[in-house]
PDB file of C-alpha atoms in Angstrom:
ATOM      1  CA  MET A   1       0.000   0.000   0.000  1.00  0.00           C
ATOM      2  CA  THR A   2       1.329   3.447  -0.937  1.00  0.00           C
ATOM      3  CA  ARG A   3       2.442   5.522   2.048  1.00  0.00           C
ATOM      4  CA  VAL A   4       0.875   8.956   2.578  1.00  0.00           C
ATOM      5  CA  ALA A   5       2.154  12.113   4.275  1.00  0.00           C
ATOM      6  CA  LEU A   6       0.194  15.289   4.946  1.00  0.00           C
ATOM      7  CA  VAL A   7       1.305  18.766   6.050  1.00  0.00           C
ATOM      8  CA  THR A   8      -1.222  21.307   7.293  1.00  0.00           C
ATOM      9  CA  GLY A   9      -0.879  24.991   6.417  1.00  0.00           C
ATOM     10  CA  SER A  10       1.789  24.326   3.824  1.00  0.00           C
ATOM     11  CA  TYR A  11       1.340  26.668   0.881  1.00  0.00           C
ATOM     12  CA  ARG A  12       4.255  28.874   2.003  1.00  0.00           C
ATOM     13  CA  GLY A  13       6.981  29.283   4.624  1.00  0.00           C
ATOM     14  CA  ILE A  14       8.119  26.405   6.806  1.00  0.00           C
ATOM     15  CA  GLY A  15       5.148  24.267   5.770  1.00  0.00           C
ATOM     16  CA  LEU A  16       6.050  24.570   2.101  1.00  0.00           C
ATOM     17  CA  GLU A  17       9.654  23.659   2.889  1.00  0.00           C
ATOM     18  CA  ILE A  18       8.473  20.582   4.813  1.00  0.00           C
ATOM     19  CA  VAL A  19       6.425  19.512   1.782  1.00  0.00           C
ATOM     20  CA  ARG A  20       9.402  20.144  -0.482  1.00  0.00           C
ATOM     21  CA  GLY A  21      11.677  18.047   1.746  1.00  0.00           C
ATOM     22  CA  LEU A  22       9.185  15.201   1.974  1.00  0.00           C
ATOM     23  CA  CYS A  23       8.590  15.209  -1.791  1.00  0.00           C
ATOM     24  CA  LYS A  24      12.320  14.665  -2.260  1.00  0.00           C
ATOM     25  CA  ASP A  25      12.851  11.903   0.315  1.00  0.00           C
ATOM     26  CA  PHE A  26       9.526  10.376   1.408  1.00  0.00           C
ATOM     27  CA  ASP A  27       8.651   7.118  -0.307  1.00  0.00           C
ATOM     28  CA  GLY A  28       5.022   7.857  -1.037  1.00  0.00           C
ATOM     29  CA  ILE A  29       2.422  10.545  -1.695  1.00  0.00           C
ATOM     30  CA  VAL A  30       2.760  13.982  -0.063  1.00  0.00           C
ATOM     31  CA  TYR A  31      -0.253  16.235   0.456  1.00  0.00           C
ATOM     32  CA  LEU A  32       0.110  19.997   0.608  1.00  0.00           C
ATOM     33  CA  THR A  33      -2.914  21.574   2.295  1.00  0.00           C
ATOM     34  CA  ALA A  34      -4.202  25.116   2.626  1.00  0.00           C
ATOM     35  CA  ARG A  35      -7.415  26.885   3.564  1.00  0.00           C
ATOM     36  CA  SER A  36      -7.388  28.675   0.193  1.00  0.00           C
ATOM     37  CA  SER A  37      -7.625  26.325  -2.771  1.00  0.00           C
ATOM     38  CA  ASP A  38      -6.157  28.963  -5.086  1.00  0.00           C
ATOM     39  CA  ARG A  39      -3.068  29.465  -2.927  1.00  0.00           C
ATOM     40  CA  GLY A  40      -2.689  25.739  -2.368  1.00  0.00           C
ATOM     41  CA  GLU A  41      -2.903  24.872  -6.059  1.00  0.00           C
ATOM     42  CA  GLU A  42      -0.474  27.674  -6.870  1.00  0.00           C
ATOM     43  CA  ALA A  43       2.042  26.240  -4.382  1.00  0.00           C
ATOM     44  CA  VAL A  44       1.618  22.752  -5.853  1.00  0.00           C
ATOM     45  CA  GLN A  45       2.265  24.080  -9.357  1.00  0.00           C
ATOM     46  CA  LYS A  46       5.390  25.858  -8.102  1.00  0.00           C
ATOM     47  CA  LEU A  47       6.763  22.604  -6.694  1.00  0.00           C
ATOM     48  CA  ARG A  48       5.896  20.746  -9.876  1.00  0.00           C
ATOM     49  CA  THR A  49       8.094  23.139 -11.861  1.00  0.00           C
ATOM     50  CA  GLU A  50      10.915  21.860  -9.636  1.00  0.00           C
ATOM     51  CA  GLY A  51      10.223  18.278 -10.680  1.00  0.00           C
ATOM     52  CA  LEU A  52       8.330  17.386  -7.486  1.00  0.00           C
ATOM     53  CA  SER A  53       4.878  15.791  -7.334  1.00  0.00           C
ATOM     54  CA  PRO A  54       2.821  16.896  -4.325  1.00  0.00           C
ATOM     55  CA  ARG A  55      -0.946  16.592  -4.251  1.00  0.00           C
ATOM     56  CA  PHE A  56      -3.317  19.241  -2.910  1.00  0.00           C
ATOM     57  CA  HIS A  57      -6.295  18.974  -0.601  1.00  0.00           C
ATOM     58  CA  GLN A  58      -8.203  21.906   0.847  1.00  0.00           C
ATOM     59  CA  LEU A  59      -8.118  22.080   4.632  1.00  0.00           C
ATOM     60  CA  ASP A  60      -9.297  24.643   7.151  1.00  0.00           C
ATOM     61  CA  ILE A  61      -8.131  23.361  10.528  1.00  0.00           C
ATOM     62  CA  THR A  62     -10.786  25.454  12.309  1.00  0.00           C
ATOM     63  CA  ASP A  63     -13.654  23.882  10.319  1.00  0.00           C
ATOM     64  CA  ASP A  64     -14.851  20.438  11.415  1.00  0.00           C
ATOM     65  CA  HIS A  65     -16.540  19.814   8.037  1.00  0.00           C
ATOM     66  CA  SER A  66     -13.243  20.495   6.247  1.00  0.00           C
ATOM     67  CA  ILE A  67     -11.389  18.155   8.610  1.00  0.00           C
ATOM     68  CA  GLN A  68     -13.931  15.378   8.121  1.00  0.00           C
ATOM     69  CA  ALA A  69     -13.828  15.817   4.329  1.00  0.00           C
ATOM     70  CA  LEU A  70     -10.065  15.349   4.443  1.00  0.00           C
ATOM     71  CA  LYS A  71     -10.356  12.261   6.627  1.00  0.00           C
ATOM     72  CA  THR A  72     -12.931  10.741   4.288  1.00  0.00           C
ATOM     73  CA  HIS A  73     -10.694  11.431   1.295  1.00  0.00           C
ATOM     74  CA  LEU A  74      -7.676   9.806   2.943  1.00  0.00           C
ATOM     75  CA  LEU A  75      -9.659   6.714   3.918  1.00  0.00           C
ATOM     76  CA  ASP A  76     -11.457   6.329   0.602  1.00  0.00           C
ATOM     77  CA  THR A  77      -8.400   7.026  -1.548  1.00  0.00           C
ATOM     78  CA  HIS A  78      -5.539   5.578   0.482  1.00  0.00           C
ATOM     79  CA  GLY A  79      -6.997   3.576   3.348  1.00  0.00           C
ATOM     80  CA  GLY A  80      -5.141   5.603   5.976  1.00  0.00           C
ATOM     81  CA  LEU A  81      -2.255   7.952   6.711  1.00  0.00           C
ATOM     82  CA  ASP A  82       1.425   7.483   7.586  1.00  0.00           C
ATOM     83  CA  VAL A  83       2.791  10.949   8.389  1.00  0.00           C
ATOM     84  CA  LEU A  84       0.967  13.953   9.839  1.00  0.00           C
ATOM     85  CA  VAL A  85       2.703  17.308  10.292  1.00  0.00           C
ATOM     86  CA  ASN A  86       0.579  19.820  12.208  1.00  0.00           C
ATOM     87  CA  ASN A  87       2.142  23.031  10.936  1.00  0.00           C
ATOM     88  CA  ALA A  88      -0.773  25.428  10.334  1.00  0.00           C
ATOM     89  CA  GLY A  89      -0.985  28.377  12.698  1.00  0.00           C
ATOM     90  CA  ILE A  90      -1.270  32.122  13.122  1.00  0.00           C
ATOM     91  CA  ALA A  91       0.637  34.839  14.976  1.00  0.00           C
ATOM     92  CA  PHE A  92      -0.391  38.417  15.656  1.00  0.00           C
ATOM     93  CA  LYS A  93       2.335  41.014  15.101  1.00  0.00           C
ATOM     94  CA  VAL A  94       3.683  42.832  18.162  1.00  0.00           C
ATOM     95  CA  ALA A  95       2.261  46.126  16.901  1.00  0.00           C
ATOM     96  CA  ASP A  96      -1.133  44.629  16.050  1.00  0.00           C
ATOM     97  CA  GLU A  97      -3.905  46.685  17.655  1.00  0.00           C
ATOM     98  CA  THR A  98      -6.386  43.806  17.754  1.00  0.00           C
ATOM     99  CA  PRO A  99      -7.767  43.591  21.327  1.00  0.00           C
ATOM    100  CA  PHE A 100      -5.891  40.999  23.350  1.00  0.00           C
ATOM    101  CA  ALA A 101      -9.121  39.109  24.084  1.00  0.00           C
ATOM    102  CA  VAL A 102      -9.558  38.541  20.343  1.00  0.00           C
ATOM    103  CA  GLN A 103      -5.902  37.626  19.875  1.00  0.00           C
ATOM    104  CA  ALA A 104      -6.147  35.072  22.671  1.00  0.00           C
ATOM    105  CA  GLU A 105      -9.343  33.480  21.383  1.00  0.00           C
ATOM    106  CA  GLU A 106      -8.157  33.298  17.763  1.00  0.00           C
ATOM    107  CA  SER A 107      -4.676  32.041  18.691  1.00  0.00           C
ATOM    108  CA  ILE A 108      -6.006  29.243  20.900  1.00  0.00           C
ATOM    109  CA  LYS A 109      -8.700  28.362  18.365  1.00  0.00           C
ATOM    110  CA  THR A 110      -6.238  28.041  15.486  1.00  0.00           C
ATOM    111  CA  ASN A 111      -2.930  27.062  17.078  1.00  0.00           C
ATOM    112  CA  PHE A 112      -4.231  24.691  19.751  1.00  0.00           C
ATOM    113  CA  PHE A 113      -7.731  23.509  18.934  1.00  0.00           C
ATOM    114  CA  GLY A 114      -6.910  23.243  15.215  1.00  0.00           C
ATOM    115  CA  PRO A 115      -4.102  20.680  15.708  1.00  0.00           C
ATOM    116  CA  LEU A 116      -6.125  18.993  18.461  1.00  0.00           C
ATOM    117  CA  HIS A 117      -9.134  18.456  16.190  1.00  0.00           C
ATOM    118  CA  ILE A 118      -6.931  17.350  13.287  1.00  0.00           C
ATOM    119  CA  SER A 119      -5.169  14.871  15.557  1.00  0.00           C
ATOM    120  CA  LYS A 120      -8.401  13.494  17.004  1.00  0.00           C
ATOM    121  CA  ALA A 121      -9.671  12.933  13.455  1.00  0.00           C
ATOM    122  CA  LEU A 122      -6.513  11.513  11.874  1.00  0.00           C
ATOM    123  CA  LEU A 123      -4.665   9.649  14.631  1.00  0.00           C
ATOM    124  CA  PRO A 124      -7.245   6.823  14.463  1.00  0.00           C
ATOM    125  CA  ILE A 125      -6.406   6.265  10.766  1.00  0.00           C
ATOM    126  CA  LEU A 126      -2.639   6.434  11.257  1.00  0.00           C
ATOM    127  CA  ARG A 127      -0.987   3.206  10.145  1.00  0.00           C
ATOM    128  CA  PRO A 128       1.626   1.277  12.170  1.00  0.00           C
ATOM    129  CA  HIS A 129       5.031   3.011  12.283  1.00  0.00           C
ATOM    130  CA  GLY A 130       3.320   6.336  11.600  1.00  0.00           C
ATOM    131  CA  ARG A 131       4.873   9.667  12.456  1.00  0.00           C
ATOM    132  CA  VAL A 132       3.205  12.753  13.931  1.00  0.00           C
ATOM    133  CA  ILE A 133       5.064  16.050  14.221  1.00  0.00           C
ATOM    134  CA  ASN A 134       3.417  19.029  15.900  1.00  0.00           C
ATOM    135  CA  ILE A 135       5.111  22.366  15.258  1.00  0.00           C
ATOM    136  CA  SER A 136       5.733  24.288  18.466  1.00  0.00           C
ATOM    137  CA  SER A 137       8.201  27.103  19.249  1.00  0.00           C
ATOM    138  CA  ASP A 138      10.748  28.506  21.681  1.00  0.00           C
ATOM    139  CA  PRO A 139       8.258  30.969  23.284  1.00  0.00           C
ATOM    140  CA  VAL A 140       6.828  28.058  25.294  1.00  0.00           C
ATOM    141  CA  ARG A 141      10.107  27.992  27.233  1.00  0.00           C
ATOM    142  CA  ARG A 142      10.253  31.759  27.654  1.00  0.00           C
ATOM    143  CA  ALA A 143       6.610  32.056  28.686  1.00  0.00           C
ATOM    144  CA  MET A 144       6.834  29.515  31.497  1.00  0.00           C
ATOM    145  CA  PRO A 145       8.523  31.869  34.032  1.00  0.00           C
ATOM    146  CA  LYS A 146       5.853  34.463  33.273  1.00  0.00           C
ATOM    147  CA  CYS A 147       3.094  32.123  34.478  1.00  0.00           C
ATOM    148  CA  SER A 148       2.126  32.013  38.144  1.00  0.00           C
ATOM    149  CA  PRO A 149       3.591  29.177  40.268  1.00  0.00           C
ATOM    150  CA  ALA A 150       0.145  27.558  40.369  1.00  0.00           C
ATOM    151  CA  ILE A 151      -0.171  27.510  36.576  1.00  0.00           C
ATOM    152  CA  GLN A 152       3.430  26.371  36.176  1.00  0.00           C
ATOM    153  CA  SER A 153       2.681  23.478  38.510  1.00  0.00           C
ATOM    154  CA  ARG A 154      -0.317  22.447  36.401  1.00  0.00           C
ATOM    155  CA  ILE A 155       1.722  22.644  33.198  1.00  0.00           C
ATOM    156  CA  ARG A 156       4.533  20.561  34.690  1.00  0.00           C
ATOM    157  CA  SER A 157       2.048  17.840  35.604  1.00  0.00           C
ATOM    158  CA  TYR A 158       1.823  16.841  31.929  1.00  0.00           C
ATOM    159  CA  SER A 159       2.940  13.294  32.735  1.00  0.00           C
ATOM    160  CA  SER A 160      -0.457  12.694  34.326  1.00  0.00           C
ATOM    161  CA  MET A 161      -2.511  15.412  32.639  1.00  0.00           C
ATOM    162  CA  THR A 162      -5.493  14.315  30.552  1.00  0.00           C
ATOM    163  CA  GLU A 163      -6.581  15.848  27.292  1.00  0.00           C
ATOM    164  CA  GLU A 164      -9.710  17.149  29.022  1.00  0.00           C
ATOM    165  CA  GLU A 165      -7.604  18.881  31.679  1.00  0.00           C
ATOM    166  CA  LEU A 166      -5.453  20.453  28.975  1.00  0.00           C
ATOM    167  CA  VAL A 167      -8.518  21.759  27.155  1.00  0.00           C
ATOM    168  CA  GLN A 168      -9.756  23.224  30.427  1.00  0.00           C
ATOM    169  CA  LEU A 169      -6.394  24.949  30.957  1.00  0.00           C
ATOM    170  CA  MET A 170      -6.493  26.560  27.502  1.00  0.00           C
ATOM    171  CA  GLU A 171     -10.104  27.642  27.983  1.00  0.00           C
ATOM    172  CA  GLU A 172      -9.193  29.241  31.307  1.00  0.00           C
ATOM    173  CA  PHE A 173      -6.572  31.352  29.549  1.00  0.00           C
ATOM    174  CA  VAL A 174      -9.090  32.531  26.969  1.00  0.00           C
ATOM    175  CA  ARG A 175     -11.604  33.415  29.705  1.00  0.00           C
ATOM    176  CA  ALA A 176      -8.934  35.370  31.583  1.00  0.00           C
ATOM    177  CA  ALA A 177      -8.110  37.295  28.397  1.00  0.00           C
ATOM    178  CA  LYS A 178     -11.777  38.043  27.718  1.00  0.00           C
ATOM    179  CA  THR A 179     -12.430  39.250  31.264  1.00  0.00           C
ATOM    180  CA  GLY A 180      -9.179  41.186  31.519  1.00  0.00           C
ATOM    181  CA  THR A 181      -7.981  39.101  34.467  1.00  0.00           C
ATOM    182  CA  CYS A 182      -4.752  37.590  33.084  1.00  0.00           C
ATOM    183  CA  GLU A 183      -2.589  39.279  35.693  1.00  0.00           C
ATOM    184  CA  GLU A 184      -4.837  38.304  38.598  1.00  0.00           C
ATOM    185  CA  THR A 185      -5.148  34.701  37.435  1.00  0.00           C
ATOM    186  CA  GLY A 186      -1.449  34.217  36.675  1.00  0.00           C
ATOM    187  CA  TRP A 187      -1.372  34.250  32.875  1.00  0.00           C
ATOM    188  CA  PRO A 188       1.095  36.244  30.733  1.00  0.00           C
ATOM    189  CA  LYS A 189      -0.450  38.308  27.941  1.00  0.00           C
ATOM    190  CA  TRP A 190       1.255  36.227  25.271  1.00  0.00           C
ATOM    191  CA  ALA A 191      -1.347  34.360  23.255  1.00  0.00           C
ATOM    192  CA  TYR A 192       1.027  32.782  20.722  1.00  0.00           C
ATOM    193  CA  ALA A 193       3.226  31.283  23.449  1.00  0.00           C
ATOM    194  CA  ILE A 194       0.283  29.938  25.461  1.00  0.00           C
ATOM    195  CA  SER A 195      -1.209  28.332  22.351  1.00  0.00           C
ATOM    196  CA  HIS A 196       2.102  26.552  21.722  1.00  0.00           C
ATOM    197  CA  ILE A 197       2.309  25.456  25.340  1.00  0.00           C
ATOM    198  CA  GLY A 198      -1.019  23.787  24.591  1.00  0.00           C
ATOM    199  CA  VAL A 199       0.341  22.104  21.448  1.00  0.00           C
ATOM    200  CA  THR A 200       3.433  20.907  23.317  1.00  0.00           C
ATOM    201  CA  LEU A 201       1.404  19.417  26.170  1.00  0.00           C
ATOM    202  CA  MET A 202      -0.964  17.831  23.633  1.00  0.00           C
ATOM    203  CA  THR A 203       2.060  16.145  22.047  1.00  0.00           C
ATOM    204  CA  PHE A 204       3.167  14.657  25.363  1.00  0.00           C
ATOM    205  CA  ILE A 205      -0.359  13.471  26.198  1.00  0.00           C
ATOM    206  CA  HIS A 206      -0.959  11.862  22.799  1.00  0.00           C
ATOM    207  CA  ALA A 207       2.468  10.198  22.840  1.00  0.00           C
ATOM    208  CA  ARG A 208       1.711   8.750  26.284  1.00  0.00           C
ATOM    209  CA  GLU A 209      -1.704   7.510  25.147  1.00  0.00           C
ATOM    210  CA  MET A 210      -0.142   5.912  22.066  1.00  0.00           C
ATOM    211  CA  GLU A 211       1.864   3.640  24.378  1.00  0.00           C
ATOM    212  CA  LYS A 212      -1.398   1.722  24.980  1.00  0.00           C
ATOM    213  CA  ASP A 213      -2.259   1.502  21.283  1.00  0.00           C
ATOM    214  CA  PRO A 214      -1.937  -1.886  19.531  1.00  0.00           C
ATOM    215  CA  ARG A 215      -0.458  -0.283  16.415  1.00  0.00           C
ATOM    216  CA  GLU A 216       3.307  -0.669  16.444  1.00  0.00           C
ATOM    217  CA  GLY A 217       5.985   1.986  16.250  1.00  0.00           C
ATOM    218  CA  ILE A 218       3.962   5.210  16.080  1.00  0.00           C
ATOM    219  CA  LEU A 219       6.126   8.170  17.135  1.00  0.00           C
ATOM    220  CA  ILE A 220       4.593  11.516  18.164  1.00  0.00           C
ATOM    221  CA  ASN A 221       6.886  14.499  18.769  1.00  0.00           C
ATOM    222  CA  CYS A 222       6.828  18.267  18.581  1.00  0.00           C
ATOM    223  CA  ALA A 223       9.452  20.390  16.847  1.00  0.00           C
ATOM    224  CA  ASP A 224      10.689  23.936  17.269  1.00  0.00           C
ATOM    225  CA  PRO A 225      11.825  25.183  13.843  1.00  0.00           C
ATOM    226  CA  GLY A 226      13.513  28.209  15.419  1.00  0.00           C
ATOM    227  CA  HIS A 227      13.116  31.857  14.457  1.00  0.00           C
ATOM    228  CA  CYS A 228      12.820  31.650  10.675  1.00  0.00           C
ATOM    229  CA  LYS A 229      12.397  34.090   7.839  1.00  0.00           C
ATOM    230  CA  THR A 230       8.715  33.717   6.935  1.00  0.00           C
ATOM    231  CA  HIS A 231       5.657  35.854   6.263  1.00  0.00           C
ATOM    232  CA  MET A 232       4.610  35.169   9.854  1.00  0.00           C
ATOM    233  CA  ALA A 233       7.881  36.188  11.522  1.00  0.00           C
ATOM    234  CA  GLY A 234       9.171  38.636   8.927  1.00  0.00           C
ATOM    235  CA  PHE A 235      12.281  38.443   6.769  1.00  0.00           C
ATOM    236  CA  GLU A 236      14.731  40.882   8.354  1.00  0.00           C
ATOM    237  CA  LYS A 237      15.301  39.821  11.990  1.00  0.00           C
ATOM    238  CA  PRO A 238      15.001  36.000  11.957  1.00  0.00           C
ATOM    239  CA  PRO A 239      18.439  34.372  11.585  1.00  0.00           C
ATOM    240  CA  ARG A 240      17.252  31.078  10.087  1.00  0.00           C
ATOM    241  CA  THR A 241      15.762  30.234   6.723  1.00  0.00           C
ATOM    242  CA  ALA A 242      12.454  28.404   6.355  1.00  0.00           C
ATOM    243  CA  LYS A 243      14.416  25.491   4.891  1.00  0.00           C
ATOM    244  CA  GLN A 244      16.513  25.293   8.067  1.00  0.00           C
ATOM    245  CA  GLY A 245      13.325  25.396  10.129  1.00  0.00           C
ATOM    246  CA  ALA A 246      11.884  22.500   8.134  1.00  0.00           C
ATOM    247  CA  ASP A 247      14.902  20.241   8.682  1.00  0.00           C
ATOM    248  CA  THR A 248      13.905  18.732  12.048  1.00  0.00           C
ATOM    249  CA  PRO A 249      10.227  18.142  11.156  1.00  0.00           C
ATOM    250  CA  VAL A 250      11.281  16.405   7.922  1.00  0.00           C
ATOM    251  CA  TRP A 251      13.885  14.356   9.795  1.00  0.00           C
ATOM    252  CA  LEU A 252      11.285  13.253  12.351  1.00  0.00           C
ATOM    253  CA  ALA A 253       8.861  12.344   9.574  1.00  0.00           C
ATOM    254  CA  LEU A 254      11.467  10.196   7.845  1.00  0.00           C
ATOM    255  CA  LEU A 255      12.687   8.243  10.880  1.00  0.00           C
ATOM    256  CA  PRO A 256      13.103   4.596   9.789  1.00  0.00           C
ATOM    257  CA  GLU A 257      10.407   2.045  10.598  1.00  0.00           C
ATOM    258  CA  ASN A 258      12.408   0.267  13.307  1.00  0.00           C
ATOM    259  CA  THR A 259      13.182   3.512  15.201  1.00  0.00           C
ATOM    260  CA  LEU A 260      12.013   3.596  18.828  1.00  0.00           C
ATOM    261  CA  GLU A 261      13.107   7.119  19.793  1.00  0.00           C
ATOM    262  CA  PRO A 262      12.542  10.005  20.028  1.00  0.00           C
ATOM    263  CA  LYS A 263       8.923   9.898  21.091  1.00  0.00           C
ATOM    264  CA  GLY A 264       6.948  12.359  23.163  1.00  0.00           C
ATOM    265  CA  GLN A 265       9.791  14.888  22.960  1.00  0.00           C
ATOM    266  CA  PHE A 266      10.307  18.579  22.227  1.00  0.00           C
ATOM    267  CA  MET A 267      12.891  18.649  19.434  1.00  0.00           C
ATOM    268  CA  MET A 268      15.099  21.273  17.802  1.00  0.00           C
ATOM    269  CA  ASP A 269      18.004  20.791  15.400  1.00  0.00           C
ATOM    270  CA  ARG A 270      17.422  17.033  15.589  1.00  0.00           C
ATOM    271  CA  LYS A 271      18.053  17.033  19.343  1.00  0.00           C
ATOM    272  CA  ILE A 272      15.842  16.875  22.433  1.00  0.00           C
ATOM    273  CA  LYS A 273      15.421  20.380  23.822  1.00  0.00           C
ATOM    274  CA  GLU A 274      14.546  21.359  27.387  1.00  0.00           C
ATOM    275  CA  TRP A 275      11.371  23.370  27.128  1.00  0.00           C
TER     276      TRP A 275
END
């Protein structure tokens, strides 16, 4: 059966570089996905001029109907999935005047609940020796000291935390942002970082749950691509290229079938990173 890889939010930036890397080295079909069909198809055509052969499927990670349509397509066309890279996400600029309550709600909705809903839909159809890579970032490490001791304690309990408890934690942050009580309740006003704390904890929880799964060899990790030159981060200050940022996610996706580690780790530059 032909192997299948899929990258969310991959019409440009790090996502596009992950697709490009997988098209070169993955033994199977690679799906590029985007919310906009026009942008997605344009990216696919660009890669085809380079001699690569990605396929496109529309995907809005905040739309359950779009997620289910993708799942149905993968099952009907391929019978399952082998590699999932949760890359899609948003980031508000520092100077953005959007009210923080809106930034918090949109960031958690897209950057945390999006990957969570994609994972809940597609992990059940992942084949043995599958690979899941969730894109996180360094701000999770820098945001931790800005959280209250009580919240830090809850975050550090990830080894026993349930998915439901994680969802509750993320919802509490959004409520604090909406009611203007972040300071009183111990949350930093840093929506992007908190959303990626959620993604990182989700990775650890799902990796732990996969230990009980009868399917063999499934590895779930998260990766920090670093500060890269992209439309999201800008092109002047970041020291790394999008291609450099894509290296670790592609490496994790291509780990050989008999590989046992890493799993349930926060990775950067192909190494486990303290987060």
